[in-house]
Amino acid sequence: MNDQPLTPDGLPAQVVIREVGLRDGLQIIPRTVLTEAKLEWVRDAYAAGERELEVGSFVPARLLPQLADTAEVLAFAKTLPGVVASVLVPNLRGAERAIAEEAHAILVPISASHAHSLANLRKAPQDVVAEIGRIRAARDAAGSRTLLEVGISTAFGCTIQGEVRAADVVDLVAAVLAAGADRVSLADTVGYADPAMVSRLFEQVLRLAGDRLDTAHFHDTRGLGLANCYAALRLGIRRFDACLGGIGGCPHAPGASGNVATEDLAYMLASMGISTGLDFDALLALRGKLARWLEGEPLHGSLWRAGLPKTMREEVAA
Amino acid sequence: MNDQPLTPDGLPAQVVIREVGLRDGLQIIPRTVLTEAKLEWVRDAYAAGERELEVGSFVPARLLPQLADTAEVLAFAKTLPGVVASVLVPNLRGAERAIAEEAHAILVPISASHAHSLANLRKAPQDVVAEIGRIRAARDAAGSRTLLEVGISTAFGCTIQGEVRAADVVDLVAAVLAAGADRVSLADTVGYADPAMVSRLFEQVLRLAGDRLDTAHFHDTRGLGLANCYAALRLGIRRFDACLGGIGGCPHAPGASGNVATEDLAYMLASMGISTGLDFDALLALRGKLARWLEGEPLHGSLWRAGLPKTMREEVAA
């Protein structure tokens, strides 16, 4: 990671915020957003400068009816120049569909917590590792260029099992890389991470995975989302998942904040002189639309209320 | 600061959270909390483990009627063994009163922003420096042991002036130390700080002031409060101002979050293995009372809704 440009403070000078609201956000919201609104969301996010979007999930429609139009949203996102559109897939079957639809990337979740894995996927982690191997083989057999990312969920703890040992996470990362993952991300699925844990775990996994660990996924369940992003940034992490309006999050903490809010993370980064390519006015306008589409669902975040500091408004005007 | 115990992550092993809700919190809330409720607040905060409390302000009652009972609250706080009770004073007159009432500490605010200083105190910063010299002389002449802390407000920017130069903050710290301040704190009065700014400014001021800079005061106006605390912690800062329920904050950002929430900061610290002596159940119970006393005022923070992670609940139960 040493060849990447840094700010004078030693932080990555350029960071990608991957918008995961259309998948991670909508996944736990039982309300269906019309496909037309989703396409408007993608179009406006693109106009606001977002270039990486997780657009949905290839799972059976009876499980997540609100994501049943993922193929349509993916097809539309792919028409926008420079977009990287990813799709979550829980298994080979979903991956085959994503490869057939030519998703730019697929994200396969695997839980570092054995208990969470059984509860969520009804599979032990080692069975998911084997499935990742099959997905890699299918991708290669198809001659596909779809990137295979594996997201290590509950990497910082689990509401069922409690503690998740860092050594288990490191072993799991080694296993999924050996099984053929192109890259891995670490996710604080339930909002248990703190900046010291983030520093320790990312350091260990970076030692093993190097550049193949490039994404952090934090929830703001207990208010530490941005502090955790900062801790990961300090280690050179350059891609962060976030949801506009901080939607999503953990179904086990109802009412609590969800994912890190895209607009707040973008503000923290911009304030530190880190380029994200995002436009605040456009982001906040889209947030307003999202509030209407999700009427009744709580949105989160701080920037929408407080606005940019005078110092940054002057910069924008200059 | 090198002789202080550290966690395995190199952070201070013990941190003091100074509860400033009774002053900074109530100051911008036009509702009067009954003296009886304030004493209950102090008593419960003490029972929850809080040992440093800013109990009010010695300013003319016509300016801040909600703080007119500061002497009574101070007198009560002083009856609790081990409490350090501080009072904000804007000038020599207030300081003389605090010295007479034997406050353990007085906090004199001085703004690093010339424009903010004129708007807020109708004095230029250099006039406040001169007043600090007079306060120090009065304290020494009285043979008093009251600690003289100077709080550098708008240290990270100003809603009126915009940018505040770090060099100006450093010069101001040098001036107030020369004028006789025992210690200084840096305050992000309007919520403009980010972790990189915090790292840079604290580093510069620590180089000048050493241990005499021991307190950070952050607002959570744009969601960066805890990230900023983490950045200051990394530099060895061991005392943080906070308000239960995240009340207070900046009158120029109505509706936005206020000070860093005591309970959320305590959670972040405890999660990182940093001792604060605070009891979460007791803090959250007091937060519930506070919500009743301030009925209609928004409280902030995340922990009250999400609760402690299972990992920490197990620790508490063990």
JSON list of C-alpha atoms in Angstrom, two decimals, chain A residues 101-276:
[
{"chain": "A", "resi": 101, "resn": "GLU", "atom": "CA", "xyz": [-25.62, -10.91, -15.38]},
{"chain": "A", "resi": 102, "resn": "GLU", "atom": "CA", "xyz": [-22.01, -9.70, -15.53]},
{"chain": "A", "resi": 103, "resn": "ALA", "atom": "CA", "xyz": [-21.92, -7.96, -12.17]},
{"chain": "A", "resi": 104, "resn": "HIS", "atom": "CA", "xyz": [-18.59, -6.16, -11.78]},
{"chain": "A", "resi": 105, "resn": "ALA", "atom": "CA", "xyz": [-18.13, -7.72, -8.37]},
{"chain": "A", "resi": 106, "resn": "ILE", "atom": "CA", "xyz": [-19.83, -10.19, -6.10]},
{"chain": "A", "resi": 107, "resn": "LEU", "atom": "CA", "xyz": [-19.67, -10.07, -2.35]},
{"chain": "A", "resi": 108, "resn": "VAL", "atom": "CA", "xyz": [-19.90, -13.40, -0.52]},
{"chain": "A", "resi": 109, "resn": "PRO", "atom": "CA", "xyz": [-20.46, -13.00, 3.22]},
{"chain": "A", "resi": 110, "resn": "ILE", "atom": "CA", "xyz": [-18.89, -15.43, 5.62]},
{"chain": "A", "resi": 111, "resn": "SER", "atom": "CA", "xyz": [-19.22, -15.16, 9.34]},
{"chain": "A", "resi": 112, "resn": "ALA", "atom": "CA", "xyz": [-16.24, -15.35, 11.64]},
{"chain": "A", "resi": 113, "resn": "SER", "atom": "CA", "xyz": [-18.65, -16.40, 14.36]},
{"chain": "A", "resi": 114, "resn": "HIS", "atom": "CA", "xyz": [-19.59, -20.06, 14.12]},
{"chain": "A", "resi": 115, "resn": "ALA", "atom": "CA", "xyz": [-22.86, -19.42, 15.96]},
{"chain": "A", "resi": 116, "resn": "HIS", "atom": "CA", "xyz": [-23.78, -16.49, 13.68]},
{"chain": "A", "resi": 117, "resn": "SER", "atom": "CA", "xyz": [-22.94, -18.52, 10.60]},
{"chain": "A", "resi": 118, "resn": "LEU", "atom": "CA", "xyz": [-25.25, -21.35, 11.66]},
{"chain": "A", "resi": 119, "resn": "ALA", "atom": "CA", "xyz": [-28.04, -18.97, 12.61]},
{"chain": "A", "resi": 120, "resn": "ASN", "atom": "CA", "xyz": [-27.75, -16.85, 9.48]},
{"chain": "A", "resi": 121, "resn": "LEU", "atom": "CA", "xyz": [-26.76, -19.25, 6.70]},
{"chain": "A", "resi": 122, "resn": "ARG", "atom": "CA", "xyz": [-27.38, -22.63, 8.36]},
{"chain": "A", "resi": 123, "resn": "LYS", "atom": "CA", "xyz": [-23.80, -23.50, 7.42]},
{"chain": "A", "resi": 124, "resn": "ALA", "atom": "CA", "xyz": [-20.57, -23.65, 9.38]},
{"chain": "A", "resi": 125, "resn": "PRO", "atom": "CA", "xyz": [-17.85, -21.24, 8.21]},
{"chain": "A", "resi": 126, "resn": "GLN", "atom": "CA", "xyz": [-15.77, -24.06, 6.71]},
{"chain": "A", "resi": 127, "resn": "ASP", "atom": "CA", "xyz": [-18.74, -25.02, 4.51]},
{"chain": "A", "resi": 128, "resn": "VAL", "atom": "CA", "xyz": [-18.91, -21.45, 3.25]},
{"chain": "A", "resi": 129, "resn": "VAL", "atom": "CA", "xyz": [-15.18, -21.58, 2.50]},
{"chain": "A", "resi": 130, "resn": "ALA", "atom": "CA", "xyz": [-15.81, -24.64, 0.37]},
{"chain": "A", "resi": 131, "resn": "GLU", "atom": "CA", "xyz": [-18.65, -22.80, -1.41]},
{"chain": "A", "resi": 132, "resn": "ILE", "atom": "CA", "xyz": [-16.27, -19.91, -2.10]},
{"chain": "A", "resi": 133, "resn": "GLY", "atom": "CA", "xyz": [-13.94, -22.38, -3.78]},
{"chain": "A", "resi": 134, "resn": "ARG", "atom": "CA", "xyz": [-16.82, -23.55, -5.98]},
{"chain": "A", "resi": 135, "resn": "ILE", "atom": "CA", "xyz": [-17.75, -19.95, -6.78]},
{"chain": "A", "resi": 136, "resn": "ARG", "atom": "CA", "xyz": [-14.18, -19.20, -7.81]},
{"chain": "A", "resi": 137, "resn": "ALA", "atom": "CA", "xyz": [-14.13, -22.29, -10.02]},
{"chain": "A", "resi": 138, "resn": "ALA", "atom": "CA", "xyz": [-17.44, -21.31, -11.63]},
{"chain": "A", "resi": 139, "resn": "ARG", "atom": "CA", "xyz": [-16.19, -17.78, -12.23]},
{"chain": "A", "resi": 140, "resn": "ASP", "atom": "CA", "xyz": [-12.99, -19.01, -13.84]},
{"chain": "A", "resi": 141, "resn": "ALA", "atom": "CA", "xyz": [-14.80, -21.68, -15.89]},
{"chain": "A", "resi": 142, "resn": "ALA", "atom": "CA", "xyz": [-17.12, -18.98, -17.25]},
{"chain": "A", "resi": 143, "resn": "GLY", "atom": "CA", "xyz": [-14.13, -16.85, -18.26]},
{"chain": "A", "resi": 144, "resn": "SER", "atom": "CA", "xyz": [-15.82, -14.09, -16.25]},
{"chain": "A", "resi": 145, "resn": "ARG", "atom": "CA", "xyz": [-14.11, -10.93, -15.01]},
{"chain": "A", "resi": 146, "resn": "THR", "atom": "CA", "xyz": [-16.46, -10.58, -12.05]},
{"chain": "A", "resi": 147, "resn": "LEU", "atom": "CA", "xyz": [-14.39, -9.77, -8.99]},
{"chain": "A", "resi": 148, "resn": "LEU", "atom": "CA", "xyz": [-14.84, -12.14, -6.04]},
{"chain": "A", "resi": 149, "resn": "GLU", "atom": "CA", "xyz": [-14.87, -10.31, -2.72]},
{"chain": "A", "resi": 150, "resn": "VAL", "atom": "CA", "xyz": [-15.46, -12.10, 0.55]},
{"chain": "A", "resi": 151, "resn": "GLY", "atom": "CA", "xyz": [-16.87, -10.09, 3.43]},
{"chain": "A", "resi": 152, "resn": "ILE", "atom": "CA", "xyz": [-15.88, -11.38, 6.85]},
{"chain": "A", "resi": 153, "resn": "SER", "atom": "CA", "xyz": [-18.91, -10.57, 8.98]},
{"chain": "A", "resi": 154, "resn": "THR", "atom": "CA", "xyz": [-19.05, -10.50, 12.80]},
{"chain": "A", "resi": 155, "resn": "ALA", "atom": "CA", "xyz": [-15.29, -9.90, 12.61]},
{"chain": "A", "resi": 156, "resn": "PHE", "atom": "CA", "xyz": [-15.37, -7.88, 15.84]},
{"chain": "A", "resi": 157, "resn": "GLY", "atom": "CA", "xyz": [-17.89, -9.83, 17.86]},
{"chain": "A", "resi": 158, "resn": "CYS", "atom": "CA", "xyz": [-21.28, -11.45, 17.62]},
{"chain": "A", "resi": 159, "resn": "THR", "atom": "CA", "xyz": [-24.59, -10.93, 19.40]},
{"chain": "A", "resi": 160, "resn": "ILE", "atom": "CA", "xyz": [-25.03, -14.70, 19.73]},
{"chain": "A", "resi": 161, "resn": "GLN", "atom": "CA", "xyz": [-21.54, -15.97, 20.46]},
{"chain": "A", "resi": 162, "resn": "GLY", "atom": "CA", "xyz": [-20.16, -12.82, 22.11]},
{"chain": "A", "resi": 163, "resn": "GLU", "atom": "CA", "xyz": [-16.42, -12.58, 21.55]},
{"chain": "A", "resi": 164, "resn": "VAL", "atom": "CA", "xyz": [-14.90, -13.49, 18.19]},
{"chain": "A", "resi": 165, "resn": "ARG", "atom": "CA", "xyz": [-11.18, -14.17, 18.50]},
{"chain": "A", "resi": 166, "resn": "ALA", "atom": "CA", "xyz": [-8.88, -12.22, 16.21]},
{"chain": "A", "resi": 167, "resn": "ALA", "atom": "CA", "xyz": [-6.94, -15.42, 15.54]},
{"chain": "A", "resi": 168, "resn": "ASP", "atom": "CA", "xyz": [-10.14, -17.01, 14.19]},
{"chain": "A", "resi": 169, "resn": "VAL", "atom": "CA", "xyz": [-10.64, -14.05, 11.85]},
{"chain": "A", "resi": 170, "resn": "VAL", "atom": "CA", "xyz": [-7.07, -14.27, 10.60]},
{"chain": "A", "resi": 171, "resn": "ASP", "atom": "CA", "xyz": [-7.41, -18.02, 10.01]},
{"chain": "A", "resi": 172, "resn": "LEU", "atom": "CA", "xyz": [-10.66, -17.48, 8.15]},
{"chain": "A", "resi": 173, "resn": "VAL", "atom": "CA", "xyz": [-9.12, -14.79, 5.93]},
{"chain": "A", "resi": 174, "resn": "ALA", "atom": "CA", "xyz": [-6.28, -17.18, 5.10]},
{"chain": "A", "resi": 175, "resn": "ALA", "atom": "CA", "xyz": [-8.82, -19.88, 4.23]},
{"chain": "A", "resi": 176, "resn": "VAL", "atom": "CA", "xyz": [-10.95, -17.69, 1.96]},
{"chain": "A", "resi": 177, "resn": "LEU", "atom": "CA", "xyz": [-7.90, -16.33, 0.16]},
{"chain": "A", "resi": 178, "resn": "ALA", "atom": "CA", "xyz": [-6.69, -19.89, -0.34]},
{"chain": "A", "resi": 179, "resn": "ALA", "atom": "CA", "xyz": [-10.15, -20.77, -1.64]},
{"chain": "A", "resi": 180, "resn": "GLY", "atom": "CA", "xyz": [-9.77, -18.13, -4.34]},
{"chain": "A", "resi": 181, "resn": "ALA", "atom": "CA", "xyz": [-11.19, -14.82, -3.05]},
{"chain": "A", "resi": 182, "resn": "ASP", "atom": "CA", "xyz": [-9.73, -11.85, -4.95]},
{"chain": "A", "resi": 183, "resn": "ARG", "atom": "CA", "xyz": [-10.11, -9.61, -1.93]},
{"chain": "A", "resi": 184, "resn": "VAL", "atom": "CA", "xyz": [-11.61, -9.51, 1.54]},
{"chain": "A", "resi": 185, "resn": "SER", "atom": "CA", "xyz": [-13.40, -6.95, 3.66]},
{"chain": "A", "resi": 186, "resn": "LEU", "atom": "CA", "xyz": [-13.85, -6.89, 7.43]},
{"chain": "A", "resi": 187, "resn": "ALA", "atom": "CA", "xyz": [-17.31, -6.10, 8.73]},
{"chain": "A", "resi": 188, "resn": "ASP", "atom": "CA", "xyz": [-18.47, -5.07, 12.18]},
{"chain": "A", "resi": 189, "resn": "THR", "atom": "CA", "xyz": [-21.90, -6.56, 11.58]},
{"chain": "A", "resi": 190, "resn": "VAL", "atom": "CA", "xyz": [-23.28, -5.89, 15.05]},
{"chain": "A", "resi": 191, "resn": "GLY", "atom": "CA", "xyz": [-21.51, -2.68, 16.10]},
{"chain": "A", "resi": 192, "resn": "TYR", "atom": "CA", "xyz": [-19.07, -4.16, 18.62]},
{"chain": "A", "resi": 193, "resn": "ALA", "atom": "CA", "xyz": [-15.85, -2.69, 17.20]},
{"chain": "A", "resi": 194, "resn": "ASP", "atom": "CA", "xyz": [-13.85, 0.10, 18.81]},
{"chain": "A", "resi": 195, "resn": "PRO", "atom": "CA", "xyz": [-10.87, 1.94, 17.32]},
{"chain": "A", "resi": 196, "resn": "ALA", "atom": "CA", "xyz": [-8.32, -0.10, 19.26]},
{"chain": "A", "resi": 197, "resn": "MET", "atom": "CA", "xyz": [-9.88, -3.39, 18.10]},
{"chain": "A", "resi": 198, "resn": "VAL", "atom": "CA", "xyz": [-9.97, -2.05, 14.54]},
{"chain": "A", "resi": 199, "resn": "SER", "atom": "CA", "xyz": [-6.30, -1.11, 14.69]},
{"chain": "A", "resi": 200, "resn": "ARG", "atom": "CA", "xyz": [-5.29, -4.50, 16.03]},
{"chain": "A", "resi": 201, "resn": "LEU", "atom": "CA", "xyz": [-7.39, -6.64, 13.70]},
{"chain": "A", "resi": 202, "resn": "PHE", "atom": "CA", "xyz": [-6.72, -4.69, 10.52]},
{"chain": "A", "resi": 203, "resn": "GLU", "atom": "CA", "xyz": [-3.01, -4.73, 11.31]},
{"chain": "A", "resi": 204, "resn": "GLN", "atom": "CA", "xyz": [-3.03, -8.51, 11.70]},
{"chain": "A", "resi": 205, "resn": "VAL", "atom": "CA", "xyz": [-5.10, -9.14, 8.60]},
{"chain": "A", "resi": 206, "resn": "LEU", "atom": "CA", "xyz": [-3.08, -6.66, 6.52]},
{"chain": "A", "resi": 207, "resn": "ARG", "atom": "CA", "xyz": [0.05, -8.56, 7.45]},
{"chain": "A", "resi": 208, "resn": "LEU", "atom": "CA", "xyz": [-1.52, -11.66, 5.94]},
{"chain": "A", "resi": 209, "resn": "ALA", "atom": "CA", "xyz": [-3.60, -10.27, 3.09]},
{"chain": "A", "resi": 210, "resn": "GLY", "atom": "CA", "xyz": [-1.80, -7.05, 2.10]},
{"chain": "A", "resi": 211, "resn": "ASP", "atom": "CA", "xyz": [-3.64, -5.15, -0.60]},
{"chain": "A", "resi": 212, "resn": "ARG", "atom": "CA", "xyz": [-6.23, -7.88, -0.81]},
{"chain": "A", "resi": 213, "resn": "LEU", "atom": "CA", "xyz": [-7.75, -6.39, 2.37]},
{"chain": "A", "resi": 214, "resn": "ASP", "atom": "CA", "xyz": [-8.95, -3.04, 1.17]},
{"chain": "A", "resi": 215, "resn": "THR", "atom": "CA", "xyz": [-12.46, -2.52, 2.52]},
{"chain": "A", "resi": 216, "resn": "ALA", "atom": "CA", "xyz": [-13.89, -1.77, 5.95]},
{"chain": "A", "resi": 217, "resn": "HIS", "atom": "CA", "xyz": [-17.55, -2.10, 6.77]},
{"chain": "A", "resi": 218, "resn": "PHE", "atom": "CA", "xyz": [-18.64, -0.46, 10.01]},
{"chain": "A", "resi": 219, "resn": "HIS", "atom": "CA", "xyz": [-21.98, -0.04, 11.68]},
{"chain": "A", "resi": 220, "resn": "ASP", "atom": "CA", "xyz": [-22.68, 2.94, 13.90]},
{"chain": "A", "resi": 221, "resn": "THR", "atom": "CA", "xyz": [-24.79, 0.99, 16.38]},
{"chain": "A", "resi": 222, "resn": "ARG", "atom": "CA", "xyz": [-23.03, 2.46, 19.42]},
{"chain": "A", "resi": 223, "resn": "GLY", "atom": "CA", "xyz": [-21.77, 5.69, 17.88]},
{"chain": "A", "resi": 224, "resn": "LEU", "atom": "CA", "xyz": [-18.24, 4.50, 17.09]},
{"chain": "A", "resi": 225, "resn": "GLY", "atom": "CA", "xyz": [-18.63, 4.13, 13.32]},
{"chain": "A", "resi": 226, "resn": "LEU", "atom": "CA", "xyz": [-16.58, 7.14, 12.29]},
{"chain": "A", "resi": 227, "resn": "ALA", "atom": "CA", "xyz": [-13.96, 6.62, 14.98]},
{"chain": "A", "resi": 228, "resn": "ASN", "atom": "CA", "xyz": [-13.54, 3.09, 13.62]},
{"chain": "A", "resi": 229, "resn": "CYS", "atom": "CA", "xyz": [-13.24, 4.40, 10.06]},
{"chain": "A", "resi": 230, "resn": "TYR", "atom": "CA", "xyz": [-10.51, 6.76, 11.23]},
{"chain": "A", "resi": 231, "resn": "ALA", "atom": "CA", "xyz": [-8.63, 3.90, 12.88]},
{"chain": "A", "resi": 232, "resn": "ALA", "atom": "CA", "xyz": [-8.80, 1.85, 9.65]},
{"chain": "A", "resi": 233, "resn": "LEU", "atom": "CA", "xyz": [-7.77, 4.88, 7.55]},
{"chain": "A", "resi": 234, "resn": "ARG", "atom": "CA", "xyz": [-4.66, 5.28, 9.65]},
{"chain": "A", "resi": 235, "resn": "LEU", "atom": "CA", "xyz": [-3.65, 1.79, 8.51]},
{"chain": "A", "resi": 236, "resn": "GLY", "atom": "CA", "xyz": [-4.06, 2.74, 4.87]},
{"chain": "A", "resi": 237, "resn": "ILE", "atom": "CA", "xyz": [-7.55, 1.32, 4.22]},
{"chain": "A", "resi": 238, "resn": "ARG", "atom": "CA", "xyz": [-8.95, 3.10, 1.19]},
{"chain": "A", "resi": 239, "resn": "ARG", "atom": "CA", "xyz": [-12.44, 1.69, 0.65]},
{"chain": "A", "resi": 240, "resn": "PHE", "atom": "CA", "xyz": [-15.35, 2.00, 3.07]},
{"chain": "A", "resi": 241, "resn": "ASP", "atom": "CA", "xyz": [-18.89, 0.75, 2.90]},
{"chain": "A", "resi": 242, "resn": "ALA", "atom": "CA", "xyz": [-21.55, 3.23, 3.94]},
{"chain": "A", "resi": 243, "resn": "CYS", "atom": "CA", "xyz": [-25.26, 3.92, 3.54]},
{"chain": "A", "resi": 244, "resn": "LEU", "atom": "CA", "xyz": [-26.79, 7.26, 2.76]},
{"chain": "A", "resi": 245, "resn": "GLY", "atom": "CA", "xyz": [-28.78, 8.37, 5.80]},
{"chain": "A", "resi": 246, "resn": "GLY", "atom": "CA", "xyz": [-27.09, 5.66, 7.89]},
{"chain": "A", "resi": 247, "resn": "ILE", "atom": "CA", "xyz": [-29.80, 3.12, 7.10]},
{"chain": "A", "resi": 248, "resn": "GLY", "atom": "CA", "xyz": [-29.34, -0.60, 7.52]},
{"chain": "A", "resi": 249, "resn": "GLY", "atom": "CA", "xyz": [-27.48, -2.09, 10.38]},
{"chain": "A", "resi": 250, "resn": "CYS", "atom": "CA", "xyz": [-28.15, -4.89, 12.71]},
{"chain": "A", "resi": 251, "resn": "PRO", "atom": "CA", "xyz": [-31.57, -6.49, 13.11]},
{"chain": "A", "resi": 252, "resn": "HIS", "atom": "CA", "xyz": [-30.55, -7.46, 16.65]},
{"chain": "A", "resi": 253, "resn": "ALA", "atom": "CA", "xyz": [-30.41, -3.82, 17.78]},
{"chain": "A", "resi": 254, "resn": "PRO", "atom": "CA", "xyz": [-33.77, -2.46, 16.65]},
{"chain": "A", "resi": 255, "resn": "GLY", "atom": "CA", "xyz": [-33.98, 1.32, 16.54]},
{"chain": "A", "resi": 256, "resn": "ALA", "atom": "CA", "xyz": [-30.22, 1.73, 16.81]},
{"chain": "A", "resi": 257, "resn": "SER", "atom": "CA", "xyz": [-28.20, 3.47, 14.12]},
{"chain": "A", "resi": 258, "resn": "GLY", "atom": "CA", "xyz": [-27.32, 1.41, 11.08]},
{"chain": "A", "resi": 259, "resn": "ASN", "atom": "CA", "xyz": [-24.35, 1.59, 8.75]},
{"chain": "A", "resi": 260, "resn": "VAL", "atom": "CA", "xyz": [-21.99, 4.51, 8.85]},
{"chain": "A", "resi": 261, "resn": "ALA", "atom": "CA", "xyz": [-23.77, 7.37, 7.05]},
{"chain": "A", "resi": 262, "resn": "THR", "atom": "CA", "xyz": [-22.26, 8.06, 3.64]},
{"chain": "A", "resi": 263, "resn": "GLU", "atom": "CA", "xyz": [-22.62, 11.82, 4.00]},
{"chain": "A", "resi": 264, "resn": "ASP", "atom": "CA", "xyz": [-21.01, 11.95, 7.45]},
{"chain": "A", "resi": 265, "resn": "LEU", "atom": "CA", "xyz": [-18.10, 9.76, 6.39]},
{"chain": "A", "resi": 266, "resn": "ALA", "atom": "CA", "xyz": [-17.65, 11.85, 3.25]},
{"chain": "A", "resi": 267, "resn": "TYR", "atom": "CA", "xyz": [-17.61, 14.97, 5.43]},
{"chain": "A", "resi": 268, "resn": "MET", "atom": "CA", "xyz": [-15.00, 13.57, 7.82]},
{"chain": "A", "resi": 269, "resn": "LEU", "atom": "CA", "xyz": [-12.81, 12.57, 4.89]},
{"chain": "A", "resi": 270, "resn": "ALA", "atom": "CA", "xyz": [-13.19, 15.87, 3.06]},
{"chain": "A", "resi": 271, "resn": "SER", "atom": "CA", "xyz": [-12.42, 17.79, 6.25]},
{"chain": "A", "resi": 272, "resn": "MET", "atom": "CA", "xyz": [-9.16, 15.84, 6.49]},
{"chain": "A", "resi": 273, "resn": "GLY", "atom": "CA", "xyz": [-8.28, 16.70, 2.90]},
{"chain": "A", "resi": 274, "resn": "ILE", "atom": "CA", "xyz": [-9.09, 13.23, 1.56]},
{"chain": "A", "resi": 275, "resn": "SER", "atom": "CA", "xyz": [-10.66, 13.13, -1.86]},
{"chain": "A", "resi": 276, "resn": "THR", "atom": "CA", "xyz": [-13.81, 11.05, -2.38]}
]
